């Protein structure tokens, strides 16, 4: 019952307060290290509770990613694939809600509604949690789609994102954070759900072991052949496009609707708010910046680029994974 649940939360809260801590970028949350990864306290608490009492359906599909790697886009594409039969798209929730508000986000939604999976009636759920902390009920029973991105572009995207959040919460105009220190923290793995490289490796290994259950996708590959991947994603999700749908160009339509220009130009994504009046409140437009490959060239010095590349090389060299 809820009493046990509250007991469990209390127990985990206490445990978390004993973990290594650092000052967060997000002024509202403490930031802790647990089993190799850095988390905001509330998200870690949710993850630990979910390990005990989260029971998804085996048919549920989990969209997993580290922040700033293409989560918004992946949500839009998979949500479109799943809802394509519902209407002719004129009433699709993606037209009036940012993709993040179309799909439950485990770390936030589970604590406020532990029955989230039973009630949403959608088989898609999303999380930024690393593979190793996922509840076994997810990693053992459910399909996973993971998206990742070239580390330098991921850093640059994260850097912009944090600046915007920081400026909003501190109610100050956009201040340039000390890029140097943000950069060092990212390289040391002290970014949300970081180290970024270990996040990628966890899912990569799982996808190598069980390719039928874990679909591993790179942002760059998705850009290169969006249509091809939309078809592959639909197959993986057991929602393949019929011959008729293919003839009608349904996969092409989904690609076009979820394209950076189309999505970012929807009124809701230009002026709407994500989770208004909560601590997660954020303007939807913060999720859409440039959507380009290689934007790091405009921000990183040669030395910075080399440092990230060296880490990437060291971390990934024996894995077979390259960027
Ligand atoms: P940039 O900051 O490089 O522009 P996430 O969704 O995981 O938070 O990642 C955000 C990144 O994805 C941002 O990258 C954002 O612009 C980009 N993005 C958002 N929607 C996209 C889309 N439909 N197609 C391609 N990239 C998109």
Short mmCIF file of C-alpha atoms and ligand atoms in Angstrom, two decimals:
data_model
loop_
_atom_site.label_atom_id
_atom_site.label_comp_id
_atom_site.label_asym_id
_atom_site.label_seq_id
_atom_site.Cartn_x
_atom_site.Cartn_y
_atom_site.Cartn_z
CA UNK A 1 0.00 0.00 0.00
CA UNK A 2 0.91 3.66 0.01
CA UNK A 3 2.29 3.39 3.55
CA UNK A 4 4.92 0.90 2.42
CA UNK A 5 5.65 3.06 -0.57
CA UNK A 6 6.22 6.11 1.63
CA UNK A 7 8.42 4.03 3.95
CA UNK A 8 10.46 2.92 0.98
CA UNK A 9 10.86 6.50 -0.25
CA UNK A 10 12.00 7.59 3.18
CA UNK A 11 14.56 4.78 3.35
CA UNK A 12 15.99 5.68 -0.06
CA UNK A 13 16.02 9.40 0.71
CA UNK A 14 18.14 8.68 3.78
CA UNK A 15 20.49 6.43 1.86
CA UNK A 16 20.89 9.02 -0.92
CA UNK A 17 21.83 11.74 1.55
CA UNK A 18 24.95 9.70 2.46
CA UNK A 19 26.22 9.47 -1.13
CA UNK A 20 28.99 11.56 -2.72
CA UNK A 21 27.49 14.90 -3.68
CA UNK A 22 28.34 17.90 -5.75
CA UNK A 23 26.76 21.24 -6.44
CA UNK A 24 24.28 20.87 -9.22
CA UNK A 25 23.93 23.03 -12.29
CA UNK A 26 20.25 22.96 -11.62
CA UNK A 27 19.90 25.16 -8.55
CA UNK A 28 16.82 23.31 -7.33
CA UNK A 29 18.28 19.84 -7.05
CA UNK A 30 21.10 18.11 -5.25
CA UNK A 31 23.28 15.96 -7.37
CA UNK A 32 24.58 12.55 -6.19
CA UNK A 33 26.79 9.76 -7.41
CA UNK A 34 25.43 6.23 -7.18
CA UNK A 35 27.06 3.11 -8.63
CA UNK A 36 29.16 5.13 -11.04
CA UNK A 37 26.55 7.60 -12.34
CA UNK A 38 25.48 11.14 -11.31
CA UNK A 39 21.81 11.85 -10.65
CA UNK A 40 19.51 14.54 -9.33
CA UNK A 41 18.32 13.22 -5.99
CA UNK A 42 14.64 12.94 -6.92
CA UNK A 43 15.38 10.95 -10.05
CA UNK A 44 17.65 8.58 -8.17
CA UNK A 45 15.00 8.09 -5.53
CA UNK A 46 12.49 7.25 -8.25
CA UNK A 47 14.91 4.82 -9.89
CA UNK A 48 15.50 2.96 -6.63
CA UNK A 49 11.78 2.78 -5.87
CA UNK A 50 11.09 1.52 -9.36
CA UNK A 51 13.58 -1.30 -8.88
CA UNK A 52 11.29 -2.52 -6.08
CA UNK A 53 7.84 -1.89 -7.40
CA UNK A 54 7.59 -1.13 -11.07
CA UNK A 55 5.74 -3.66 -13.20
CA UNK A 56 5.48 -2.78 -16.85
CA UNK A 57 3.76 -4.97 -19.40
CA UNK A 58 6.13 -7.08 -21.50
CA UNK A 59 4.70 -5.26 -24.52
CA UNK A 60 5.76 -1.84 -23.19
CA UNK A 61 8.56 -0.18 -25.09
CA UNK A 62 11.11 2.02 -23.34
CA UNK A 63 12.75 4.98 -25.04
CA UNK A 64 16.10 5.43 -23.36
CA UNK A 65 18.73 8.12 -23.87
CA UNK A 66 21.19 10.37 -22.13
CA UNK A 67 20.06 14.00 -22.20
CA UNK A 68 20.57 16.03 -25.40
CA UNK A 69 21.07 13.10 -27.75
CA UNK A 70 17.84 13.26 -29.77
CA UNK A 71 15.23 12.21 -27.20
CA UNK A 72 12.63 14.72 -28.39
CA UNK A 73 12.93 13.54 -31.96
CA UNK A 74 12.84 9.85 -31.05
CA UNK A 75 9.73 10.44 -28.95
CA UNK A 76 7.99 12.22 -31.82
CA UNK A 77 8.86 9.48 -34.32
CA UNK A 78 7.89 6.52 -32.15
CA UNK A 79 4.74 8.23 -30.88
CA UNK A 80 3.73 8.91 -34.49
CA UNK A 81 4.39 5.29 -35.44
CA UNK A 82 2.20 4.04 -32.60
CA UNK A 83 -0.66 6.51 -33.08
CA UNK A 84 -0.77 6.55 -36.86
CA UNK A 85 -4.03 4.55 -37.02
CA UNK A 86 -5.93 6.76 -34.61
CA UNK A 87 -6.88 9.51 -37.00
CA UNK A 88 -5.68 11.28 -40.09
CA UNK A 89 -3.25 13.14 -37.84
CA UNK A 90 -5.33 16.29 -37.56
CA UNK A 91 -6.04 15.46 -33.92
CA UNK A 92 -2.69 13.99 -33.04
CA UNK A 93 -1.42 15.07 -29.60
CA UNK A 94 1.91 15.95 -31.20
CA UNK A 95 0.25 18.97 -32.76
CA UNK A 96 -0.71 20.45 -29.39
CA UNK A 97 1.89 19.07 -26.96
CA UNK A 98 5.66 18.94 -26.96
CA UNK A 99 6.73 15.30 -27.55
CA UNK A 100 7.88 15.08 -23.90
CA UNK A 101 4.30 15.64 -22.78
CA UNK A 102 3.00 12.84 -25.00
CA UNK A 103 4.99 10.09 -23.29
CA UNK A 104 5.43 9.47 -19.55
CA UNK A 105 8.89 10.19 -18.20
CA UNK A 106 9.66 7.52 -15.61
CA UNK A 107 11.88 9.38 -13.16
CA UNK A 108 9.35 12.14 -12.74
CA UNK A 109 6.02 10.47 -13.29
CA UNK A 110 6.54 7.30 -11.28
CA UNK A 111 6.81 8.99 -7.88
CA UNK A 112 3.71 11.09 -8.38
CA UNK A 113 1.81 8.15 -9.83
CA UNK A 114 3.33 4.70 -9.18
CA UNK A 115 0.58 3.15 -11.28
CA UNK A 116 1.64 5.18 -14.27
CA UNK A 117 2.03 2.18 -16.58
CA UNK A 118 -1.42 0.86 -15.78
CA UNK A 119 -3.12 4.15 -16.38
CA UNK A 120 -1.60 5.79 -19.40
CA UNK A 121 -2.86 3.21 -21.85
CA UNK A 122 0.10 3.83 -24.10
CA UNK A 123 2.85 1.29 -24.52
CA UNK A 124 5.61 3.90 -24.77
CA UNK A 125 7.59 5.17 -21.79
CA UNK A 126 10.75 7.22 -21.61
CA UNK A 127 13.72 7.47 -19.29
CA UNK A 128 17.23 8.91 -19.10
CA UNK A 129 18.33 6.26 -16.61
CA UNK A 130 21.51 4.29 -17.36
CA UNK A 131 21.03 0.64 -18.30
CA UNK A 132 22.50 -0.72 -15.08
CA UNK A 133 19.99 1.03 -12.83
CA UNK A 134 16.89 0.15 -14.86
CA UNK A 135 14.44 -2.01 -12.95
CA UNK A 136 14.97 -5.67 -13.90
CA UNK A 137 11.29 -5.71 -14.86
CA UNK A 138 12.28 -3.39 -17.71
CA UNK A 139 15.68 -4.72 -18.76
CA UNK A 140 14.58 -8.37 -18.58
CA UNK A 141 11.09 -8.16 -20.03
CA UNK A 142 10.66 -5.14 -22.25
CA UNK A 143 11.95 -3.84 -25.53
CA UNK A 144 14.26 -0.86 -25.41
CA UNK A 145 15.09 1.76 -28.02
CA UNK A 146 18.23 3.71 -27.20
CA UNK A 147 19.45 6.82 -28.97
CA UNK A 148 22.89 8.36 -28.52
CA UNK A 149 24.90 11.07 -30.18
CA UNK A 150 28.44 12.07 -31.00
CA UNK A 151 29.94 13.20 -27.66
CA UNK A 152 31.14 16.69 -28.74
CA UNK A 153 27.74 17.61 -30.17
CA UNK A 154 26.08 16.16 -27.07
CA UNK A 155 28.24 18.37 -24.86
CA UNK A 156 27.52 21.51 -26.87
CA UNK A 157 23.81 20.80 -26.83
CA UNK A 158 23.87 20.16 -23.05
CA UNK A 159 25.86 23.33 -22.45
CA UNK A 160 23.25 25.45 -24.21
CA UNK A 161 20.41 23.65 -22.47
CA UNK A 162 21.84 24.16 -18.97
CA UNK A 163 22.46 27.82 -19.66
CA UNK A 164 18.82 28.32 -20.57
CA UNK A 165 17.54 26.43 -17.53
CA UNK A 166 19.89 28.27 -15.24
CA UNK A 167 18.85 31.65 -16.56
CA UNK A 168 15.20 30.81 -16.09
CA UNK A 169 15.47 29.50 -12.55
CA UNK A 170 17.74 32.21 -11.26
CA UNK A 171 15.48 34.70 -13.06
CA UNK A 172 18.50 36.44 -14.43
CA UNK A 173 19.07 37.22 -18.07
CA UNK A 174 20.98 34.57 -19.95
CA UNK A 175 24.40 34.53 -18.38
CA UNK A 176 27.24 32.76 -20.04
CA UNK A 177 28.29 30.01 -17.71
CA UNK A 178 31.94 29.37 -17.40
CA UNK A 179 32.34 27.13 -20.41
CA UNK A 180 35.63 25.82 -19.13
CA UNK A 181 34.14 24.43 -15.97
CA UNK A 182 31.06 22.96 -17.67
CA UNK A 183 33.44 21.32 -20.08
CA UNK A 184 35.58 19.84 -17.31
CA UNK A 185 32.55 18.49 -15.51
CA UNK A 186 31.26 16.82 -18.66
CA UNK A 187 34.65 15.26 -19.33
CA UNK A 188 34.84 14.04 -15.72
CA UNK A 189 31.44 12.44 -16.15
CA UNK A 190 29.70 14.84 -13.81
CA UNK A 191 26.79 15.72 -16.03
CA UNK A 192 23.22 14.54 -15.40
CA UNK A 193 23.15 10.72 -15.78
CA UNK A 194 26.84 10.89 -16.66
CA UNK A 195 29.51 9.80 -17.38
CA UNK A 196 27.99 10.14 -20.84
CA UNK A 197 30.32 7.52 -22.33
CA UNK A 198 29.38 4.91 -19.72
CA UNK A 199 25.70 5.61 -20.36
CA UNK A 200 26.22 4.83 -24.05
CA UNK A 201 28.35 1.76 -23.33
CA UNK A 202 25.78 0.18 -21.03
CA UNK A 203 23.09 0.20 -23.70
CA UNK A 204 25.56 -0.66 -26.44
CA UNK A 205 26.60 -3.84 -24.65
CA UNK A 206 22.98 -4.76 -24.01
CA UNK A 207 22.18 -4.28 -27.69
CA UNK A 208 25.11 -6.47 -28.73
CA UNK A 209 23.95 -9.23 -26.36
CA UNK A 210 20.26 -8.97 -27.23
CA UNK A 211 19.76 -7.15 -30.52
CA UNK A 212 16.18 -8.40 -30.76
CA UNK A 213 15.33 -6.59 -27.49
CA UNK A 214 17.55 -3.51 -27.54
CA UNK A 215 17.55 -1.27 -30.61
CA UNK A 216 20.65 0.94 -30.60
CA UNK A 217 20.45 4.09 -32.66
CA UNK A 218 22.76 7.01 -33.33
CA UNK A 219 21.43 10.53 -33.90
CA UNK A 220 23.77 10.87 -36.87
CA UNK A 221 22.47 7.67 -38.50
CA UNK A 222 18.90 8.75 -37.91
CA UNK A 223 19.66 12.06 -39.67
CA UNK A 224 21.33 10.27 -42.55
CA UNK A 225 18.49 7.86 -43.25
CA UNK A 226 15.43 8.91 -41.25
CA UNK A 227 13.00 7.03 -43.52
CA UNK A 228 14.97 3.80 -43.33
CA UNK A 229 15.09 4.00 -39.53
CA UNK A 230 11.43 4.86 -39.20
CA UNK A 231 10.66 1.61 -41.00
CA UNK A 232 13.12 -0.31 -38.86
CA UNK A 233 11.70 1.23 -35.69
CA UNK A 234 8.16 0.30 -36.75
CA UNK A 235 9.29 -3.29 -37.37
CA UNK A 236 11.07 -3.43 -34.02
CA UNK A 237 7.98 -2.08 -32.27
CA UNK A 238 5.81 -4.76 -33.92
CA UNK A 239 3.98 -2.04 -35.82
CA UNK A 240 5.35 -2.61 -39.33
CA UNK A 241 4.02 -0.49 -42.19
CA UNK A 242 1.70 -2.46 -44.44
CA UNK A 243 2.20 -2.50 -48.19
CA UNK A 244 -0.77 -0.18 -48.49
CA UNK A 245 0.69 2.29 -45.99
CA UNK A 246 3.97 2.23 -47.81
CA UNK A 247 2.21 2.92 -51.11
CA UNK A 248 0.36 5.81 -49.47
CA UNK A 249 3.64 7.26 -48.20
CA UNK A 250 2.74 7.01 -44.51
CA UNK A 251 6.36 6.49 -43.36
CA UNK A 252 7.42 9.55 -45.40
CA UNK A 253 4.68 11.61 -43.78
CA UNK A 254 5.87 10.64 -40.31
CA UNK A 255 9.41 11.64 -41.21
CA UNK A 256 8.21 15.01 -42.50
CA UNK A 257 6.02 15.75 -39.46
CA UNK A 258 8.80 14.98 -37.00
CA UNK A 259 11.44 16.82 -38.94
CA UNK A 260 13.22 19.58 -36.97
CA UNK A 261 11.68 22.40 -39.02
CA UNK A 262 8.11 21.09 -38.82
CA UNK A 263 8.19 20.23 -35.14
CA UNK A 264 9.98 23.33 -33.96
CA UNK A 265 7.63 25.56 -35.96
CA UNK A 266 4.47 24.25 -34.35
CA UNK A 267 2.93 26.98 -32.21
CA UNK A 268 3.02 24.79 -29.10
CA UNK A 269 6.74 24.22 -29.51
CA UNK A 270 7.46 27.90 -30.12
CA UNK A 271 5.47 29.36 -27.24
CA UNK A 272 4.16 26.52 -25.05
CA UNK A 273 5.42 25.27 -21.70
CA UNK A 274 6.52 21.82 -20.58
CA UNK A 275 5.16 20.85 -17.11
CA UNK A 276 4.06 24.39 -16.22
CA UNK A 277 4.09 25.36 -12.56
CA UNK A 278 6.27 22.45 -11.50
CA UNK A 279 9.98 22.38 -10.77
CA UNK A 280 10.40 20.87 -14.22
CA UNK A 281 8.78 23.83 -15.91
CA UNK A 282 10.60 24.78 -19.06
CA UNK A 283 9.73 26.48 -22.36
CA UNK A 284 9.14 23.93 -25.07
CA UNK A 285 11.38 25.84 -27.44
CA UNK A 286 14.40 24.96 -25.27
CA UNK A 287 14.14 21.42 -26.65
CA UNK A 288 14.72 22.74 -30.17
CA UNK A 289 17.94 24.57 -30.88
CA UNK A 290 19.64 23.77 -34.20
CA UNK A 291 19.29 20.05 -34.75
CA UNK A 292 22.52 19.90 -36.74
CA UNK A 293 25.46 17.53 -36.85
CA UNK A 294 28.88 19.03 -36.10
CA UNK A 295 27.79 22.24 -34.37
CA UNK A 296 30.61 21.62 -31.86
CA UNK A 297 32.96 23.18 -34.43
CA UNK A 298 31.40 26.55 -33.63
CA UNK A 299 32.09 26.27 -29.90
CA UNK A 300 35.00 24.01 -29.01
CA UNK A 301 38.66 24.82 -29.39
CA UNK A 302 40.91 22.23 -31.02
CA UNK A 303 42.22 21.23 -27.60
CA UNK A 304 38.76 20.75 -26.19
CA UNK A 305 37.71 18.69 -29.19
CA UNK A 306 40.82 16.56 -28.87
CA UNK A 307 40.21 15.98 -25.18
CA UNK A 308 36.68 14.68 -25.81
CA UNK A 309 37.87 12.60 -28.77
CA UNK A 310 40.59 11.03 -26.63
CA UNK A 311 38.09 10.07 -23.94
CA UNK A 312 35.76 8.66 -26.58
CA UNK A 313 38.60 6.64 -28.06
CA UNK A 314 39.71 5.31 -24.67
CA UNK A 315 36.24 4.43 -23.49
CA UNK A 316 34.98 2.85 -26.69
CA UNK A 317 38.06 1.26 -28.19
CA UNK A 318 37.41 -2.30 -27.07
CA UNK A 319 33.65 -2.09 -27.66
CA UNK A 320 33.49 -1.89 -31.44
CA UNK A 321 31.53 1.34 -31.13
CA UNK A 322 32.70 4.37 -33.10
CA UNK A 323 31.47 7.88 -33.87
P1 LIG B 1 21.07 20.82 -30.58
O1 LIG B 1 21.18 21.46 -29.24
O2 LIG B 1 22.40 20.35 -31.10
O3 LIG B 1 20.34 21.62 -31.58
P2 LIG B 1 17.09 15.95 -26.54
O4 LIG B 1 15.84 15.86 -27.32
O5 LIG B 1 17.65 14.61 -26.16
O6 LIG B 1 17.00 16.89 -25.42
O7 LIG B 1 18.19 16.51 -27.54
C1 LIG B 1 18.10 17.82 -27.98
C2 LIG B 1 18.80 17.97 -29.31
O8 LIG B 1 18.01 17.39 -30.35
C3 LIG B 1 18.98 19.42 -29.67
O9 LIG B 1 20.21 19.47 -30.40
C4 LIG B 1 17.76 19.68 -30.52
O10 LIG B 1 17.86 20.81 -31.35
C5 LIG B 1 17.69 18.39 -31.31
N1 LIG B 1 16.37 18.11 -31.89
C6 LIG B 1 15.16 18.36 -31.33
N2 LIG B 1 14.19 17.97 -32.17
C7 LIG B 1 14.78 17.47 -33.27
C8 LIG B 1 14.29 16.94 -34.50
N3 LIG B 1 12.98 16.84 -34.74
N4 LIG B 1 15.19 16.53 -35.41
C9 LIG B 1 16.51 16.63 -35.18
N5 LIG B 1 17.04 17.14 -34.04
C10 LIG B 1 16.19 17.56 -33.09
#
